[in-house]
Short mmCIF file of C-alpha atoms in Angstrom, two decimals:
data_model
loop_
_atom_site.label_atom_id
_atom_site.label_comp_id
_atom_site.label_asym_id
_atom_site.label_seq_id
_atom_site.Cartn_x
_atom_site.Cartn_y
_atom_site.Cartn_z
CA UNK A 1 35.36 -2.92 -8.19
CA UNK A 2 36.23 -6.07 -10.14
CA UNK A 3 34.95 -6.76 -13.65
CA UNK A 4 32.76 -9.57 -12.30
CA UNK A 5 31.27 -7.23 -9.72
CA UNK A 6 30.47 -4.63 -12.37
CA UNK A 7 28.74 -7.27 -14.48
CA UNK A 8 26.76 -8.49 -11.48
CA UNK A 9 25.68 -4.93 -10.69
CA UNK A 10 24.46 -4.32 -14.25
CA UNK A 11 22.72 -7.70 -14.51
CA UNK A 12 20.90 -7.56 -11.17
CA UNK A 13 17.19 -7.01 -11.68
CA UNK A 14 14.79 -5.40 -9.24
CA UNK A 15 11.69 -7.63 -9.16
CA UNK A 16 8.59 -6.15 -10.81
CA UNK A 17 5.21 -7.29 -9.53
CA UNK A 18 1.93 -6.58 -11.33
CA UNK A 19 -0.93 -5.64 -9.00
CA UNK A 20 -3.54 -6.14 -11.72
CA UNK A 21 -6.50 -8.11 -10.36
CA UNK A 22 -5.08 -8.16 -6.82
CA UNK A 23 -8.17 -9.77 -5.24
CA UNK A 24 -8.20 -12.64 -7.74
CA UNK A 25 -4.41 -13.06 -7.95
CA UNK A 26 -3.51 -12.45 -4.31
CA UNK A 27 -1.87 -15.85 -3.72
CA UNK A 28 0.46 -15.47 -6.71
CA UNK A 29 1.22 -11.84 -5.90
CA UNK A 30 1.95 -12.80 -2.30
CA UNK A 31 4.51 -15.40 -3.40
CA UNK A 32 6.29 -12.82 -5.55
CA UNK A 33 6.29 -10.20 -2.78
CA UNK A 34 7.66 -12.57 -0.14
CA UNK A 35 10.38 -13.86 -2.47
CA UNK A 36 11.40 -10.29 -3.25
CA UNK A 37 11.39 -9.27 0.42
CA UNK A 38 13.53 -12.23 1.44
CA UNK A 39 16.03 -11.96 -1.41
CA UNK A 40 16.00 -8.41 -2.77
CA UNK A 41 14.59 -6.06 -0.13
CA UNK A 42 13.35 -3.86 -2.98
CA UNK A 43 10.58 -4.56 -5.49
CA UNK A 44 8.53 -2.51 -7.94
CA UNK A 45 4.74 -2.51 -8.18
CA UNK A 46 3.07 -1.82 -11.49
CA UNK A 47 -0.49 -1.88 -12.88
CA UNK A 48 -2.02 -0.97 -9.52
CA UNK A 49 -5.54 0.40 -9.69
CA UNK A 50 -4.78 3.22 -7.25
CA UNK A 51 -3.02 5.56 -7.03
CA UNK A 52 -3.28 5.79 -10.80
CA UNK A 53 -0.74 7.34 -13.14
CA UNK A 54 -2.95 10.44 -13.45
CA UNK A 55 -3.19 10.77 -9.66
CA UNK A 56 0.57 10.38 -9.29
CA UNK A 57 1.19 13.02 -11.96
CA UNK A 58 -1.24 15.35 -10.17
CA UNK A 59 0.72 14.93 -6.94
CA UNK A 60 4.02 15.67 -8.65
CA UNK A 61 2.55 18.83 -10.19
CA UNK A 62 1.31 19.90 -6.75
CA UNK A 63 4.72 19.14 -5.22
CA UNK A 64 6.48 21.32 -7.80
CA UNK A 65 4.08 24.17 -7.10
CA UNK A 66 4.82 23.92 -3.38
CA UNK A 67 8.60 23.87 -3.78
CA UNK A 68 8.39 26.82 -6.19
CA UNK A 69 7.02 28.96 -3.34
CA UNK A 70 9.40 31.46 -1.68
CA UNK A 71 11.51 29.98 1.10
CA UNK A 72 9.97 32.40 3.57
CA UNK A 73 6.55 30.95 2.76
CA UNK A 74 7.69 27.33 3.08
CA UNK A 75 9.49 28.15 6.33
CA UNK A 76 6.15 28.97 7.96
CA UNK A 77 5.88 25.20 8.45
CA UNK A 78 9.29 24.46 10.01
CA UNK A 79 10.49 20.92 10.54
CA UNK A 80 9.73 19.61 14.05
CA UNK A 81 11.97 16.66 14.93
CA UNK A 82 9.76 15.46 17.78
CA UNK A 83 6.74 15.31 15.46
CA UNK A 84 8.65 14.28 12.31
CA UNK A 85 6.74 16.82 10.24
CA UNK A 86 7.36 20.07 8.44
CA UNK A 87 9.64 21.59 5.81
CA UNK A 88 13.43 21.43 5.77
CA UNK A 89 16.19 22.22 3.32
CA UNK A 90 19.79 20.93 3.18
CA UNK A 91 19.65 19.92 6.83
CA UNK A 92 19.75 16.11 6.81
CA UNK A 93 23.34 14.96 7.36
CA UNK A 94 24.11 11.31 6.64
CA UNK A 95 27.00 9.71 8.53
CA UNK A 96 27.91 8.00 5.24
CA UNK A 97 28.83 11.40 3.74
CA UNK A 98 29.23 13.82 6.65
CA UNK A 99 27.53 16.54 4.61
CA UNK A 100 23.90 17.60 4.18
CA UNK A 101 21.76 15.98 1.51
CA UNK A 102 21.24 18.52 -1.25
CA UNK A 103 17.46 18.54 -1.21
CA UNK A 104 14.42 20.04 0.44
CA UNK A 105 11.36 18.21 1.65
CA UNK A 106 8.10 18.52 3.51
CA UNK A 107 6.79 15.70 5.70
CA UNK A 108 3.13 15.36 6.65
CA UNK A 109 1.07 13.03 8.81
CA UNK A 110 -2.54 12.22 7.92
CA UNK A 111 -4.04 12.57 11.39
CA UNK A 112 -2.55 16.08 11.70
CA UNK A 113 -4.12 17.40 8.48
CA UNK A 114 -5.36 20.92 8.94
CA UNK A 115 -3.24 21.75 11.99
CA UNK A 116 -0.11 23.89 12.23
CA UNK A 117 2.12 21.09 10.88
CA UNK A 118 0.43 21.35 7.46
CA UNK A 119 1.19 24.37 5.27
CA UNK A 120 -1.54 26.87 4.60
CA UNK A 121 -1.14 29.17 1.64
CA UNK A 122 -3.82 30.78 -0.51
CA UNK A 123 -1.59 30.24 -3.56
CA UNK A 124 -2.30 26.48 -3.35
CA UNK A 125 -5.76 26.23 -1.77
CA UNK A 126 -6.20 22.57 -2.81
CA UNK A 127 -2.92 21.44 -1.24
CA UNK A 128 -4.30 19.81 1.92
CA UNK A 129 -7.19 17.99 0.27
CA UNK A 130 -5.11 16.66 -2.64
CA UNK A 131 -2.30 15.43 -0.39
CA UNK A 132 -4.73 13.82 2.08
CA UNK A 133 -6.55 11.97 -0.71
CA UNK A 134 -3.25 10.75 -2.17
CA UNK A 135 -2.17 9.54 1.27
CA UNK A 136 -5.42 7.60 1.64
CA UNK A 137 -4.91 5.85 -1.70
CA UNK A 138 -1.25 5.06 -1.00
CA UNK A 139 -2.05 3.85 2.50
CA UNK A 140 -4.69 1.49 1.12
CA UNK A 141 -2.19 0.03 -1.36
CA UNK A 142 0.37 -0.29 1.44
CA UNK A 143 -2.05 -2.27 3.59
CA UNK A 144 -2.59 -4.76 0.75
CA UNK A 145 1.15 -5.38 0.74
CA UNK A 146 1.49 -5.47 4.53
CA UNK A 147 -1.38 -7.97 4.78
CA UNK A 148 0.80 -10.32 2.75
CA UNK A 149 3.65 -9.90 5.23
CA UNK A 150 1.32 -10.42 8.19
CA UNK A 151 0.18 -13.83 6.93
CA UNK A 152 3.75 -14.84 6.04
CA UNK A 153 4.83 -14.11 9.63
CA UNK A 154 1.94 -16.06 11.13
CA UNK A 155 -0.04 -13.00 12.24
CA UNK A 156 -3.72 -12.32 11.45
CA UNK A 157 -4.20 -10.82 7.99
CA UNK A 158 -5.26 -7.44 9.44
CA UNK A 159 -2.41 -7.34 11.96
CA UNK A 160 -0.46 -4.57 10.25
CA UNK A 161 -3.65 -2.74 9.23
CA UNK A 162 -4.50 -2.33 12.91
CA UNK A 163 -0.89 -1.44 13.72
CA UNK A 164 -0.88 1.40 11.16
CA UNK A 165 -4.12 3.24 11.97
CA UNK A 166 -3.42 6.69 10.51
CA UNK A 167 -6.51 8.22 12.12
CA UNK A 168 -5.18 7.78 15.65
CA UNK A 169 -3.10 10.37 17.49
CA UNK A 170 -0.38 7.72 17.97
CA UNK A 171 0.05 7.39 14.19
CA UNK A 172 3.56 7.80 12.78
CA UNK A 173 3.07 7.06 9.06
CA UNK A 174 4.34 9.97 6.99
CA UNK A 175 4.31 11.23 3.42
CA UNK A 176 7.39 13.10 2.25
CA UNK A 177 7.51 15.30 -0.83
CA UNK A 178 11.12 15.71 -1.99
CA UNK A 179 12.87 18.16 -4.29
CA UNK A 180 16.52 17.67 -5.24
CA UNK A 181 17.93 21.00 -6.33
CA UNK A 182 18.85 21.95 -9.89
CA UNK A 183 22.65 21.67 -10.23
CA UNK A 184 22.92 22.23 -13.98
CA UNK A 185 26.47 23.04 -15.08
CA UNK A 186 28.09 22.05 -11.80
CA UNK A 187 30.59 19.21 -11.43
CA UNK A 188 30.64 18.00 -7.83
CA UNK A 189 33.29 15.70 -6.34
CA UNK A 190 32.61 11.96 -6.22
CA UNK A 191 31.91 12.22 -2.48
CA UNK A 192 28.82 14.36 -3.16
CA UNK A 193 25.39 12.68 -2.98
CA UNK A 194 21.90 14.05 -3.43
CA UNK A 195 20.99 11.64 -0.64
CA UNK A 196 23.69 9.74 1.20
CA UNK A 197 23.53 6.00 1.87
CA UNK A 198 20.91 5.11 4.47
CA UNK A 199 18.19 2.66 5.41
CA UNK A 200 14.59 3.55 6.19
CA UNK A 201 13.26 3.14 9.74
CA UNK A 202 9.71 2.17 8.83
CA UNK A 203 8.00 -1.09 7.93
CA UNK A 204 7.49 -0.38 4.25
CA UNK A 205 8.34 2.58 2.02
CA UNK A 206 6.30 3.35 -1.10
CA UNK A 207 8.36 5.55 -3.42
CA UNK A 208 7.06 7.40 -6.48
CA UNK A 209 9.53 8.64 -9.11
CA UNK A 210 9.25 10.56 -12.38
CA UNK A 211 10.38 9.13 -15.71
CA UNK A 212 13.79 10.51 -16.65
CA UNK A 213 14.70 11.55 -13.11
CA UNK A 214 17.03 8.70 -12.20
CA UNK A 215 19.58 8.49 -9.41
CA UNK A 216 18.26 5.95 -6.89
CA UNK A 217 20.70 3.10 -6.18
CA UNK A 218 20.48 0.14 -3.79
CA UNK A 219 23.09 -2.07 -2.12
CA UNK A 220 22.33 -5.71 -1.17
CA UNK A 221 23.87 -7.87 1.53
CA UNK A 222 22.48 -6.63 4.86
CA UNK A 223 21.64 -9.55 7.15
CA UNK A 224 20.65 -7.87 10.45
CA UNK A 225 18.62 -4.73 11.05
CA UNK A 226 21.23 -3.50 13.52
CA UNK A 227 24.15 -3.69 11.07
CA UNK A 228 25.59 -0.48 9.64
CA UNK A 229 28.06 -1.39 6.92
CA UNK A 230 27.45 -1.15 3.19
CA UNK A 231 29.15 -3.00 0.37
CA UNK A 232 30.42 -1.57 -2.90
CA UNK A 233 27.91 -3.24 -5.24
CA UNK A 234 25.26 -0.63 -6.02
CA UNK A 235 22.42 -1.16 -8.48
CA UNK A 236 20.50 1.70 -10.13
CA UNK A 237 16.68 1.68 -9.98
CA UNK A 238 15.20 3.19 -13.13
CA UNK A 239 12.62 5.93 -12.53
CA UNK A 240 9.26 5.49 -14.26
CA UNK A 241 6.13 7.52 -13.54
CA UNK A 242 3.30 5.29 -12.34
CA UNK A 243 5.44 2.55 -10.83
CA UNK A 244 5.79 2.23 -7.06
CA UNK A 245 9.24 1.32 -5.75
CA UNK A 246 8.81 -0.54 -2.47
CA UNK A 247 11.50 -1.26 0.06
CA UNK A 248 11.50 -3.02 3.39
CA UNK A 249 12.39 -0.78 6.35
CA UNK A 250 14.33 -1.57 9.51
CA UNK A 251 11.13 -1.85 11.55
CA UNK A 252 9.77 -4.73 9.44
CA UNK A 253 13.20 -6.33 9.26
CA UNK A 254 13.23 -6.44 13.07
CA UNK A 255 9.57 -7.55 13.20
CA UNK A 256 10.41 -10.45 10.87
CA UNK A 257 13.48 -11.49 12.89
CA UNK A 258 15.64 -10.30 9.95
CA UNK A 259 13.78 -12.49 7.44
CA UNK A 260 12.83 -9.53 5.24
CA UNK A 261 15.74 -7.33 4.17
CA UNK A 262 16.07 -3.58 4.69
CA UNK A 263 18.82 -2.36 2.36
CA UNK A 264 20.99 0.70 2.18
CA UNK A 265 20.10 3.02 -0.68
CA UNK A 266 21.18 6.45 -1.92
CA UNK A 267 20.52 9.03 -4.63
CA UNK A 268 23.46 9.63 -6.94
CA UNK A 269 24.55 13.09 -8.00
CA UNK A 270 24.52 13.49 -11.82
CA UNK A 271 27.61 14.92 -13.45
CA UNK A 272 28.26 17.19 -16.41
CA UNK A 273 26.66 15.73 -19.54
CA UNK A 274 23.84 14.11 -17.56
CA UNK A 275 20.45 15.52 -16.65
CA UNK A 276 21.22 17.84 -13.71
CA UNK A 277 17.91 19.67 -13.42
CA UNK A 278 15.58 19.32 -10.45
CA UNK A 279 14.58 15.83 -9.35
CA UNK A 280 11.30 15.14 -7.56
CA UNK A 281 10.12 12.09 -5.67
CA UNK A 282 7.38 11.22 -3.19
CA UNK A 283 7.84 8.72 -0.36
CA UNK A 284 5.17 7.25 1.90
CA UNK A 285 6.61 5.71 5.07
CA UNK A 286 4.44 3.09 6.80
CA UNK A 287 5.46 3.35 10.45
CA UNK A 288 3.50 1.48 13.12
CA UNK A 289 1.62 3.56 15.67
CA UNK A 290 3.69 4.67 18.65
CA UNK A 291 2.06 2.35 21.19
CA UNK A 292 2.29 -0.81 19.04
CA UNK A 293 4.66 -3.50 20.32
CA UNK A 294 7.23 -4.80 17.84
CA UNK A 295 8.09 -8.42 18.49
CA UNK A 296 8.98 -11.01 15.86
CA UNK A 297 7.43 -14.49 15.83
CA UNK A 298 10.77 -16.05 16.81
CA UNK A 299 11.55 -13.49 19.51
CA UNK A 300 15.03 -12.80 18.13
CA UNK A 301 15.00 -9.26 19.54
CA UNK A 302 13.51 -7.83 22.75
CA UNK A 303 10.03 -6.39 22.32
CA UNK A 304 9.75 -2.60 22.16
CA UNK A 305 7.19 -0.03 21.15
CA UNK A 306 7.26 1.41 17.66
CA UNK A 307 7.92 4.84 19.17
CA UNK A 308 11.05 3.61 20.95
CA UNK A 309 12.12 1.73 17.83
CA UNK A 310 12.04 4.90 15.74
CA UNK A 311 14.00 6.81 18.39
CA UNK A 312 16.63 4.06 18.68
CA UNK A 313 16.89 3.67 14.90
CA UNK A 314 17.52 7.39 14.54
CA UNK A 315 20.37 7.18 17.03
CA UNK A 316 21.84 4.10 15.33
CA UNK A 317 21.69 5.49 11.82
CA UNK A 318 22.85 8.97 12.68
CA UNK A 319 25.67 7.89 14.91
CA UNK A 320 28.90 6.65 13.42
CA UNK A 321 28.35 4.56 10.27
CA UNK A 322 30.72 1.65 10.71
CA UNK A 323 32.11 0.09 7.55
#
């Protein structure tokens, strides 16, 4: 990397957007969101009414309690690829690294709450209710953001709200609780990543991080949702409890005819001398219902259902990553 590139990486700022007084300030907030989506792909929400800092902290405490359970207990809710739900550990292999991400996670869908895809354990009796309520709050915030994108693309304001109905059986939106393992005292090679470079397949990801648990990095420059290469200019995204890191996913990039940018991102592995203890994050993936047709206003790409889009995106991103 050249000196100029290093300076550019350090100086690049991720846009921060205050959600305070959303109803009264919607026009101004919308301008900031659209500018960020067109130019940055990532932006950070702050001062949102809900989920509050206290609610986010409660979810992180619940997540830690779940991941502290014995593996045999967590394994009672195994990951089901066809349903995109359940618990997994060290099983997600990124083509950018060729090795499994060093983390565990559990993915849950709102409309399935209470069924076999949600964990049941008397040690955490409030798990299902707390997670479901947090999903409702995060989904509501997501729909405020997606309503901005709907209007910008010339769709009705409630277009994406109807497309992401989490109460229907065709729903695909998912919450993912993540735990990156404690690696204190271990020096891994530079090729090791807690999460290898990837893009998200959804419309919009809402990511919650904890202060002091850094590692997320993003890479700009992607111009088409079908492209696979990454550059070398990575920018760290500081972790702060209460903020919501938002990024455009491939699905919205396609829906916008590549107007809004879905960027590659990764989670860096800390080395000796850095904080190497466990890292926790929570991601909410807004994925349109399976039967919804994805077609941009300009018709740049053939129309397809959201279900087929997710399947095709999985094949693209987990095939060979061309550089």
